[in-house]
Short mmCIF file of C-alpha atoms and ligand atoms in Angstrom, two decimals:
data_model
loop_
_atom_site.label_atom_id
_atom_site.label_comp_id
_atom_site.label_asym_id
_atom_site.label_seq_id
_atom_site.Cartn_x
_atom_site.Cartn_y
_atom_site.Cartn_z
CA MET T 1 -29.31 35.98 -20.07
CA ASN T 2 -27.92 38.46 -17.57
CA LEU T 3 -24.83 38.06 -15.42
CA VAL T 4 -26.73 36.67 -12.43
CA CYS T 5 -28.39 34.02 -14.62
CA THR T 6 -24.98 33.01 -16.02
CA CYS T 7 -23.67 32.68 -12.50
CA VAL T 8 -26.69 30.62 -11.40
CA ARG T 9 -26.46 28.28 -14.42
CA ARG T 10 -22.83 27.58 -13.63
CA ARG T 11 -23.71 26.59 -10.11
CA LEU T 12 -26.76 24.48 -10.83
CA ALA T 13 -24.95 21.49 -12.35
CA ALA T 14 -22.39 21.43 -9.52
CA LEU T 15 -25.16 21.66 -6.92
CA THR T 16 -27.05 18.81 -8.57
CA ALA T 17 -23.87 16.76 -8.86
CA SER T 18 -22.92 17.28 -5.23
CA GLY T 19 -26.48 16.66 -4.02
CA THR T 20 -26.47 19.97 -2.18
CA GLU T 21 -29.90 21.24 -1.16
CA ILE T 22 -30.61 24.86 -2.04
CA GLY T 23 -31.65 26.62 1.15
CA PRO T 24 -35.02 28.37 0.81
CA ALA T 25 -33.60 31.64 2.08
CA SER T 26 -30.52 31.66 -0.14
CA TRP T 27 -30.03 34.16 -2.95
CA LEU T 28 -30.04 31.23 -5.38
CA ALA T 29 -33.48 30.08 -4.24
CA ARG T 30 -34.78 33.63 -4.48
CA HIS T 31 -33.42 33.92 -8.01
CA LEU T 32 -34.92 30.58 -9.07
CA ALA T 33 -38.27 31.68 -7.73
CA ALA T 34 -38.10 34.87 -9.74
CA CYS T 35 -36.43 33.63 -12.98
CA PRO T 36 -38.43 31.12 -15.08
CA ASP T 37 -35.46 30.26 -17.31
CA CYS T 38 -33.12 29.33 -14.49
CA SER T 39 -35.94 27.55 -12.70
CA LEU T 40 -36.58 25.45 -15.83
CA GLU T 41 -32.88 24.66 -16.04
CA SER T 42 -32.81 23.59 -12.41
CA ARG T 43 -35.81 21.27 -12.90
CA ALA T 44 -34.33 19.83 -16.11
CA LEU T 45 -31.06 18.95 -14.36
CA ALA T 46 -32.92 17.34 -11.47
CA SER T 47 -35.03 15.38 -13.94
CA LEU T 48 -31.96 14.26 -15.82
CA ALA T 49 -30.35 13.08 -12.59
CA GLY T 50 -33.58 11.23 -11.77
CA ASP T 51 -33.61 9.51 -15.17
CA LEU T 52 -30.01 8.42 -14.73
CA ALA T 53 -30.78 7.15 -11.25
CA SER T 54 -33.64 5.06 -12.64
CA ALA T 55 -31.10 3.08 -14.64
CA ARG T 56 -29.72 0.04 -12.90
CA LEU T 57 -26.46 -1.75 -13.42
CA PRO T 58 -26.87 -5.45 -14.03
CA GLU T 59 -25.08 -7.27 -11.19
CA PRO T 60 -23.00 -10.37 -11.77
CA ASP T 61 -24.18 -13.38 -9.80
CA GLU T 62 -22.08 -13.68 -6.65
CA GLN T 63 -21.56 -17.44 -6.74
CA THR T 64 -20.82 -17.59 -10.46
CA PHE T 65 -18.47 -14.64 -10.23
CA ALA T 66 -16.45 -16.06 -7.33
CA ALA T 67 -16.34 -19.50 -8.94
CA ALA T 68 -14.97 -17.97 -12.16
CA VAL T 69 -12.27 -16.13 -10.20
CA TRP T 70 -11.11 -19.33 -8.52
CA ARG T 71 -11.22 -21.22 -11.79
CA LYS T 72 -8.90 -18.62 -13.29
CA VAL T 73 -6.62 -18.68 -10.25
CA ASP T 74 -6.35 -22.46 -10.53
CA ALA T 75 -5.57 -22.15 -14.23
CA LEU T 76 -2.51 -19.98 -13.52
CA PRO T 77 0.90 -21.53 -14.08
CA ALA T 78 1.61 -23.40 -10.85
CA PRO T 79 4.79 -21.52 -9.82
CA ILE T 80 2.99 -18.21 -10.07
CA ARG T 81 0.00 -19.49 -8.14
CA ARG T 82 2.36 -20.85 -5.48
CA ALA T 83 4.10 -17.48 -5.30
CA VAL T 84 1.17 -16.31 -3.22
CA TRP T 85 2.29 -18.31 -0.23
CA TRP T 86 5.99 -18.82 -0.66
CA GLN T 87 6.71 -15.16 -1.21
CA SER T 88 5.59 -14.46 2.33
CA PRO T 89 8.42 -12.63 4.13
CA GLY T 90 9.25 -15.37 6.66
CA LEU T 91 9.62 -18.17 4.13
CA LEU T 92 11.43 -15.91 1.72
CA ALA T 93 13.90 -14.81 4.39
CA ALA T 94 14.73 -18.44 5.22
CA ALA T 95 15.20 -19.33 1.57
CA ALA T 96 17.19 -16.18 0.91
CA GLY T 97 19.49 -16.96 3.82
CA ALA T 98 20.22 -20.45 2.51
CA CYS T 99 20.82 -19.19 -1.00
CA ALA T 100 23.00 -16.31 0.17
CA VAL T 101 25.39 -18.87 1.68
CA ALA T 102 25.40 -20.83 -1.56
CA LEU T 103 26.04 -17.66 -3.54
CA TRP T 104 28.88 -16.62 -1.29
CA MET T 105 30.51 -20.00 -1.84
CA ALA T 106 30.23 -19.73 -5.64
CA ARG T 107 30.53 -16.02 -6.23
CA GLU T 108 32.28 -16.20 -9.59
CA PRO T 109 30.52 -13.69 -11.87
CA ALA T 110 28.25 -15.18 -14.49
CA ARG T 111 28.85 -14.76 -18.20
CA VAL T 112 25.73 -13.73 -19.99
CA ASP T 113 25.06 -14.50 -23.64
CA ILE T 114 22.76 -12.02 -25.30
CA THR T 115 23.05 -13.23 -28.86
CA GLU T 116 19.89 -15.33 -28.83
CA GLN T 117 16.43 -13.92 -28.30
CA PRO T 118 13.03 -15.57 -28.35
CA HIS T 119 11.51 -14.43 -31.57
CA SER T 120 9.34 -15.24 -34.51
CA PRO T 121 9.85 -14.27 -38.15
CA GLY T 122 9.33 -10.53 -38.40
CA SER T 123 10.50 -9.74 -34.93
CA ALA T 124 13.82 -8.56 -36.30
CA VAL T 125 12.10 -5.68 -38.00
CA ARG T 126 10.21 -4.70 -34.89
CA ALA T 127 13.23 -5.21 -32.69
CA ALA T 128 15.27 -2.97 -34.98
CA GLY T 129 12.64 -0.27 -34.66
CA LEU T 130 12.38 -0.69 -30.94
CA ALA T 131 16.06 -0.99 -30.19
CA GLY T 132 16.52 2.76 -30.23
CA THR T 133 13.57 3.30 -27.93
CA VAL T 134 14.75 0.70 -25.48
CA ALA T 135 18.36 1.81 -25.67
CA SER T 136 17.29 5.33 -24.80
CA ILE T 137 16.17 4.23 -21.36
CA SER T 138 18.85 5.26 -18.94
CA PRO T 139 20.34 2.53 -16.77
CA ALA T 140 20.21 5.04 -13.94
CA SER T 141 16.43 5.02 -14.15
CA ARG T 142 16.26 1.33 -13.35
CA PRO T 143 15.42 0.45 -9.74
CA LYS T 144 18.31 -0.31 -7.47
CA ALA T 145 18.61 -3.98 -6.74
CA ASP T 146 20.33 -6.12 -4.21
CA LEU T 147 21.47 -9.67 -4.56
CA VAL T 148 19.02 -12.02 -2.93
CA THR T 149 18.23 -15.37 -4.44
CA PRO T 150 14.67 -16.75 -4.40
CA PRO T 151 14.08 -20.47 -3.86
CA PRO T 152 14.23 -21.81 -7.45
CA ALA T 153 17.60 -20.42 -8.57
CA PRO T 154 17.62 -19.97 -12.34
CA PRO T 155 20.31 -22.26 -13.65
CA VAL T 156 20.30 -21.31 -17.35
CA PRO T 157 22.02 -18.07 -18.31
CA ARG T 158 21.45 -18.62 -22.03
CA VAL T 159 18.01 -17.70 -23.35
CA LYS T 160 16.38 -20.48 -25.29
CA LYS T 161 14.36 -19.69 -28.35
CA PRO T 162 11.20 -21.51 -29.35
CA THR T 163 11.94 -24.13 -31.97
CA ALA T 164 9.87 -23.86 -35.13
CA ALA T 165 10.74 -26.62 -37.56
CA GLY T 166 11.95 -25.30 -40.86
CA SER T 167 11.77 -21.63 -39.90
CA ARG T 168 14.77 -19.57 -40.89
CA THR T 169 16.37 -17.51 -38.16
CA PRO T 170 16.53 -13.82 -39.06
CA ALA T 171 19.40 -11.78 -37.73
CA ILE T 172 18.44 -10.07 -34.49
CA PRO T 173 20.18 -6.81 -33.73
CA LYS T 174 21.89 -6.86 -30.35
CA LEU T 175 20.31 -4.67 -27.74
CA ARG T 176 22.65 -2.88 -25.40
CA PRO T 177 23.79 -5.20 -22.60
CA GLY T 178 22.30 -4.18 -19.29
CA LEU T 179 19.15 -2.78 -20.86
CA ASN T 180 17.48 -5.93 -21.97
CA PRO T 181 15.97 -7.47 -18.84
CA ALA T 182 15.99 -11.02 -20.18
CA SER T 183 19.42 -11.18 -21.71
CA ALA T 184 21.40 -9.01 -19.36
CA ARG T 185 20.19 -10.50 -16.12
CA PRO T 186 23.06 -12.14 -14.22
CA ARG T 187 22.82 -15.72 -13.04
CA ARG T 188 22.05 -14.56 -9.56
CA MET T 189 18.52 -13.30 -9.36
CA LEU T 190 17.98 -9.69 -8.39
CA ALA T 191 15.45 -8.81 -5.76
CA SER T 192 13.95 -5.36 -5.73
CA ALA T 193 15.31 -3.18 -2.98
CA ALA T 194 12.16 -1.13 -3.21
CA SER T 195 10.21 -3.75 -1.31
CA SER T 196 12.51 -3.72 1.68
CA THR T 197 9.77 -2.55 4.02
CA ALA T 198 8.01 -5.89 3.86
CA GLY T 199 11.18 -7.93 3.63
CA SER T 200 12.62 -8.55 0.19
CA THR T 201 10.17 -10.05 -2.28
CA VAL T 202 11.15 -10.96 -5.79
CA ALA T 203 10.09 -8.44 -8.43
CA TRP T 204 7.70 -9.70 -11.10
CA SER T 205 10.09 -8.56 -13.80
CA ASP T 206 12.73 -10.85 -12.31
CA TRP T 207 10.27 -13.70 -12.45
CA GLY T 208 9.64 -12.83 -16.06
CA SER T 209 13.35 -12.94 -16.73
CA TYR T 210 13.68 -16.24 -14.89
CA TYR T 211 10.89 -17.96 -16.80
CA GLU T 212 12.06 -16.50 -20.06
CA GLN T 213 15.48 -17.99 -19.50
CA LYS T 214 13.87 -21.32 -18.73
CA GLY T 215 11.94 -21.11 -22.00
CA ASP T 216 8.56 -20.99 -20.21
CA TYR T 217 7.32 -18.00 -22.18
CA ARG T 218 3.71 -18.24 -21.04
CA SER T 219 4.75 -17.87 -17.40
CA ALA T 220 7.25 -15.20 -18.41
CA ALA T 221 4.54 -13.23 -20.20
CA TYR T 222 2.31 -13.51 -17.17
CA ALA T 223 5.06 -12.33 -14.82
CA TYR T 224 6.02 -9.41 -17.07
CA GLY T 225 2.32 -8.58 -17.29
CA MET T 226 2.17 -8.37 -13.52
CA ALA T 227 5.30 -6.22 -13.46
CA HIS T 228 3.77 -4.05 -16.12
CA SER T 229 0.56 -3.56 -14.19
CA GLU T 230 2.59 -2.44 -11.18
CA LYS T 231 4.97 -0.15 -13.03
CA ARG T 232 4.27 1.01 -16.54
CA ASP T 233 7.47 1.72 -18.34
CA PRO T 234 8.71 0.96 -21.86
CA THR T 235 11.29 -1.58 -20.67
CA THR T 236 8.70 -3.73 -18.96
CA ALA T 237 6.26 -3.24 -21.81
CA PHE T 238 8.91 -4.42 -24.27
CA ALA T 239 9.77 -7.48 -22.18
CA TYR T 240 6.06 -8.23 -21.85
CA GLY T 241 5.67 -8.00 -25.61
CA ARG T 242 8.72 -10.18 -26.27
CA ALA T 243 7.54 -12.92 -23.91
CA SER T 244 3.99 -12.72 -25.30
CA GLU T 245 5.35 -13.06 -28.81
CA ALA T 246 7.49 -16.04 -27.88
CA SER T 247 4.52 -17.71 -26.18
CA GLY T 248 2.49 -17.32 -29.37
CA ASP T 249 0.19 -14.57 -28.09
CA LEU T 250 0.82 -12.22 -30.97
CA ALA T 251 -2.15 -9.95 -30.22
CA SER T 252 -0.79 -9.06 -26.78
CA ALA T 253 2.70 -8.75 -28.21
CA MET T 254 1.58 -6.23 -30.79
CA ASP T 255 -0.28 -4.28 -28.09
CA ARG T 256 2.87 -4.05 -26.01
CA TYR T 257 5.13 -3.11 -28.90
CA ALA T 258 2.64 -0.44 -29.90
CA ALA T 259 2.70 0.87 -26.33
CA VAL T 260 6.50 1.10 -26.41
CA LEU T 261 6.41 2.96 -29.70
CA GLU T 262 3.86 5.33 -28.22
CA GLN T 263 6.38 5.74 -25.41
CA ASP T 264 3.68 5.75 -22.78
CA GLY T 265 4.72 2.47 -21.27
CA GLY T 266 1.05 1.56 -21.22
CA MET X 1 2.33 7.90 -4.22
CA HIS X 2 -0.88 9.74 -4.79
CA THR X 3 -2.63 10.75 -1.61
CA ILE X 4 -6.37 11.16 -1.68
CA ALA X 5 -7.76 13.80 0.64
CA VAL X 6 -11.07 12.15 1.40
CA THR X 7 -12.64 10.65 4.46
CA ARG X 8 -12.78 6.87 4.58
CA PRO X 9 -16.08 5.61 3.21
CA HIS X 10 -18.36 3.37 5.24
CA TRP X 11 -17.92 0.47 2.83
CA GLN X 12 -14.25 0.32 3.39
CA THR X 13 -13.03 -1.08 6.67
CA GLU X 14 -9.35 -0.94 5.89
CA SER X 15 -7.98 -2.72 8.93
CA ASP X 16 -10.32 -5.57 8.17
CA ASP X 17 -9.23 -5.53 4.53
CA LEU X 18 -5.59 -5.68 5.55
CA ALA X 19 -6.20 -8.65 7.82
CA LEU X 20 -8.07 -10.41 5.03
CA ALA X 21 -5.35 -9.58 2.50
CA ALA X 22 -2.66 -10.88 4.87
CA ALA X 23 -4.59 -14.11 5.39
CA ALA X 24 -5.17 -14.48 1.65
CA ARG X 25 -1.45 -13.99 1.01
CA ASP X 26 -0.77 -16.90 3.35
CA GLY X 27 -3.08 -19.07 1.29
CA ASP X 28 -6.41 -18.58 3.07
CA ARG X 29 -8.87 -18.68 0.22
CA SER X 30 -11.87 -18.00 2.42
CA ALA X 31 -10.33 -14.66 3.41
CA TYR X 32 -9.90 -13.73 -0.21
CA ALA X 33 -13.46 -14.86 -0.91
CA VAL X 34 -14.61 -12.19 1.55
CA LEU X 35 -12.62 -9.56 -0.34
CA ILE X 36 -14.15 -10.78 -3.60
CA ALA X 37 -17.64 -10.48 -2.15
CA ARG X 38 -16.84 -7.04 -0.77
CA TYR X 39 -15.33 -5.48 -3.88
CA ARG X 40 -17.05 -7.42 -6.66
CA GLY X 41 -19.76 -4.79 -7.08
CA MET X 42 -17.35 -1.86 -7.19
CA ALA X 43 -14.98 -3.58 -9.62
CA PHE X 44 -17.82 -4.60 -11.90
CA ALA X 45 -19.46 -1.16 -11.77
CA TYR X 46 -16.21 0.47 -12.80
CA ALA X 47 -15.48 -2.09 -15.51
CA LEU X 48 -18.97 -1.87 -16.99
CA SER X 49 -18.98 1.91 -17.08
CA ALA X 50 -15.53 1.95 -18.64
CA LEU X 51 -16.01 -0.90 -21.13
CA GLY X 52 -19.77 -0.74 -21.77
CA ASN X 53 -20.06 -4.46 -22.30
CA ARG X 54 -21.31 -6.82 -19.65
CA GLU X 55 -19.27 -9.89 -20.60
CA GLU X 56 -16.06 -7.92 -20.99
CA ALA X 57 -16.72 -6.11 -17.71
CA GLU X 58 -17.30 -9.34 -15.82
CA ASP X 59 -14.18 -10.81 -17.35
CA ALA X 60 -12.08 -7.75 -16.51
CA ALA X 61 -13.33 -7.65 -12.92
CA GLN X 62 -12.60 -11.37 -12.48
CA ASP X 63 -9.15 -10.99 -14.04
CA ALA X 64 -8.41 -8.12 -11.68
CA PHE X 65 -9.19 -10.35 -8.70
CA VAL X 66 -6.97 -13.09 -10.13
CA GLN X 67 -4.14 -10.64 -10.71
CA ALA X 68 -4.52 -9.11 -7.27
CA TYR X 69 -4.44 -12.58 -5.70
CA SER X 70 -1.22 -13.42 -7.49
CA ALA X 71 0.28 -10.03 -6.69
CA MET X 72 -0.71 -10.08 -3.02
CA PRO X 73 2.90 -10.58 -1.83
CA ARG X 74 3.75 -7.29 -3.56
CA PHE X 75 1.00 -5.37 -1.77
CA ASP X 76 2.57 -2.93 0.65
CA PRO X 77 0.03 -1.76 3.25
CA ASP X 78 2.31 1.14 4.21
CA ARG X 79 2.00 2.62 0.74
CA ALA X 80 -1.63 2.06 -0.21
CA GLU X 81 -4.94 0.89 1.15
CA TRP X 82 -5.99 -2.46 -0.21
CA ALA X 83 -9.07 -1.08 -1.95
CA ALA X 84 -7.09 1.66 -3.68
CA TRP X 85 -4.41 -0.82 -4.71
CA PHE X 86 -6.96 -3.28 -6.01
CA MET X 87 -8.93 -0.66 -7.92
CA ARG X 88 -5.73 0.42 -9.63
CA ILE X 89 -5.41 -3.12 -10.93
CA VAL X 90 -9.04 -2.96 -12.11
CA ARG X 91 -8.39 0.31 -13.93
CA ASN X 92 -5.27 -1.06 -15.61
CA ARG X 93 -7.14 -4.20 -16.62
CA CYS X 94 -9.90 -2.13 -18.22
CA ARG X 95 -7.34 0.06 -19.92
CA ASP X 96 -5.76 -3.05 -21.42
CA GLY X 97 -9.21 -4.21 -22.54
CA LEU X 98 -9.87 -0.89 -24.26
CA ARG X 99 -6.48 -0.96 -25.92
CA ARG X 100 -7.27 -4.28 -27.59
CA ARG X 101 -10.40 -2.85 -29.15
CA LYS X 102 -10.70 -0.87 -32.33
CA THR X 103 -13.19 1.54 -30.78
CA ARG X 104 -12.58 2.73 -27.27
CA ARG X 105 -16.05 4.07 -26.66
CA PRO X 106 -19.03 1.77 -26.07
CA ALA X 107 -22.01 2.17 -28.44
CA GLU X 108 -24.57 2.03 -25.65
CA MET X 109 -24.46 1.39 -21.95
CA PRO X 110 -26.11 -1.92 -21.05
CA LEU X 111 -28.19 -0.51 -18.23
CA GLU X 112 -31.78 -1.24 -17.34
CA ILE X 113 -34.31 1.55 -16.77
CA VAL X 114 -36.58 0.84 -13.84
CA ASP X 115 -40.11 2.19 -14.36
CA GLU X 116 -43.05 2.06 -12.02
CA ALA X 117 -46.16 0.19 -13.25
CA PRO X 118 -45.29 0.10 -16.91
CA GLY X 119 -48.07 -0.75 -19.37
CA PRO X 120 -47.24 -1.82 -22.94
CA GLU X 121 -47.10 1.80 -24.10
CA ALA X 122 -45.03 2.86 -21.15
CA VAL X 123 -42.59 0.03 -21.83
CA THR X 124 -42.16 1.21 -25.43
CA MET X 125 -41.55 4.77 -24.27
CA ALA X 126 -39.17 3.59 -21.63
CA ASP X 127 -37.28 1.57 -24.21
CA ASP X 128 -36.97 4.54 -26.55
CA ARG X 129 -35.92 6.80 -23.73
CA ARG X 130 -33.54 4.21 -22.42
CA ARG X 131 -31.88 3.77 -25.77
CA VAL X 132 -31.43 7.49 -26.44
CA LEU X 133 -30.26 8.24 -22.93
CA MET X 134 -27.83 5.32 -22.84
CA GLN X 135 -26.42 6.23 -26.23
CA ALA X 136 -25.87 9.76 -24.97
CA VAL X 137 -24.21 8.47 -21.80
CA ALA X 138 -22.03 6.12 -23.84
CA ALA X 139 -20.92 9.05 -25.99
CA LEU X 140 -19.63 10.98 -22.98
CA PRO X 141 -15.89 11.11 -22.41
CA GLU X 142 -14.76 8.33 -20.08
CA ALA X 143 -13.82 10.79 -17.34
CA GLN X 144 -17.47 11.91 -17.14
CA ARG X 145 -19.17 8.65 -18.09
CA VAL X 146 -17.60 6.48 -15.40
CA PRO X 147 -18.52 8.63 -12.37
CA LEU X 148 -21.98 9.33 -13.82
CA ILE X 149 -22.85 5.65 -14.16
CA MET X 150 -21.17 4.62 -10.93
CA HIS X 151 -23.02 7.30 -8.99
CA TYR X 152 -26.49 7.29 -10.50
CA ALA X 153 -26.89 3.78 -11.90
CA ALA X 154 -24.70 1.82 -9.49
CA GLY X 155 -25.63 3.93 -6.47
CA ARG X 156 -22.04 4.49 -5.37
CA THR X 157 -21.31 7.54 -3.26
CA ARG X 158 -19.00 10.26 -4.51
CA VAL X 159 -16.45 9.29 -1.86
CA GLU X 160 -16.53 5.66 -2.96
CA ILE X 161 -16.01 6.69 -6.56
CA ALA X 162 -13.18 9.02 -5.56
CA HIS X 163 -11.46 6.07 -3.90
CA ALA X 164 -12.12 3.79 -6.83
CA LEU X 165 -10.71 6.25 -9.34
CA GLY X 166 -7.88 7.50 -7.14
CA VAL X 167 -8.90 11.15 -7.34
CA PRO X 168 -10.27 13.67 -4.81
CA GLU X 169 -14.02 13.87 -4.23
CA SER X 170 -14.10 17.41 -5.61
CA THR X 171 -12.85 16.05 -8.92
CA ILE X 172 -15.70 13.55 -8.98
CA ILE X 173 -18.26 16.32 -8.33
CA GLY X 174 -16.72 18.35 -11.15
CA ARG X 175 -16.91 15.40 -13.54
CA LEU X 176 -20.49 14.61 -12.54
CA ALA X 177 -21.45 18.23 -13.14
CA GLY X 178 -19.66 18.24 -16.48
CA GLY X 179 -21.49 15.08 -17.55
CA LEU X 180 -24.87 16.47 -16.52
CA LYS X 181 -24.21 19.69 -18.41
CA THR X 182 -23.15 17.81 -21.54
CA LEU X 183 -26.27 15.63 -21.47
CA ARG X 184 -28.46 18.64 -20.78
CA ARG X 185 -26.99 20.47 -23.77
CA ARG X 186 -27.55 17.42 -25.94
CA PHE X 187 -31.21 17.13 -25.04
CA GLY X 188 -31.82 20.80 -24.34
CA GLY X 189 -34.56 21.50 -26.86
CA GLU X 190 -35.92 18.01 -27.36
CA GLY X 191 -37.98 17.63 -24.24
CA LEU X 192 -36.50 14.19 -23.62
CA ILE X 193 -35.31 14.99 -20.18
ZN1 ZN W 301 -31.93 33.46 -14.16
#
């Protein structure tokens, strides 16, 4: 194969892929007419593209598909489903205004207890392994937040743990205060300043924290999952894993912990 | 924020999408139903080419719509087009699906080969060819497999795929070419293609 043939072969796949017609007067067309090897290659690529185009994707039925989506939407935890309408900027602004007044009147700082974590037997080992990873995340890397309270103000600063009759509580190493989104969250909810363009909306991670503090781990896992799909970082992945574990979804929890250990936040 | 230097495809009428998304956020389910109808095919095509399993793909595409519906208040039209934002959710959903599996690569793509006037013999040949070709496609790296299936089997344009994957069109052409070359090398001397 000479240099021209090498050059032609390199172009043929790209031309086929881009659907570009080879002009009859072009040097490429002249070469293909004169070179049986390159001509064969050109026909083979076109044939391959034709074979692939003769394959058809099966299509999901439109009605069944849409019905399944709505079924899943209706199966969401109610507060999260309702978030779709009440997080609209107008309603949120009204609620935030009312709560800001309440906050101003009771602005004593909240004490936060981080000694209890939702866990299951064995989590101590994983937590010990993960503590270093999580602690290595700089507080400066966390998004700036302002103090706006969403409608259902979280009243419980202490994190409840799931009660399993007869299970012995292993010692949980303390994570650094301020780095554990569930335990270090103050009583006043934080709203992400990043969303200021559309009015302040409550960050999913804050919802996760809120539900986790209320002991609704399924909703917390869902909210952290949403936060995680928006921003993939180890902190969110860890919180997602912790809430999944507490809700009994160990498979998801292991996935998340593995992601943190891989340090890809994925 | 990643900016994609491509022209807006005909299938995407962004202002319309934004109006529908805004209505859906305020609780208008019929508006969201239009978005579902509009992007169902694209979401499913991506999910199937990434996951290689029809049930999982349908599930992932549905879950992405559910997640997008719940996350609608977080959608910022100043930062992303709705389609690009939604397809990012689809991609993340599929990534999560792959993570849960032991094997990330599908064994065979569940596509159908359409043949003209097949007799019994032709059907057998088509089946053999289908199996070998789909196994070869399934064995491609995801970066090549997804655009290849979305373009040739799902009939999506390169611009549409570029939007769906969040990359420039030139990248899609490069990946399509790479996939074709890999398949050509695999079947080079066998006369299959
Ligand atoms: Zn030549």
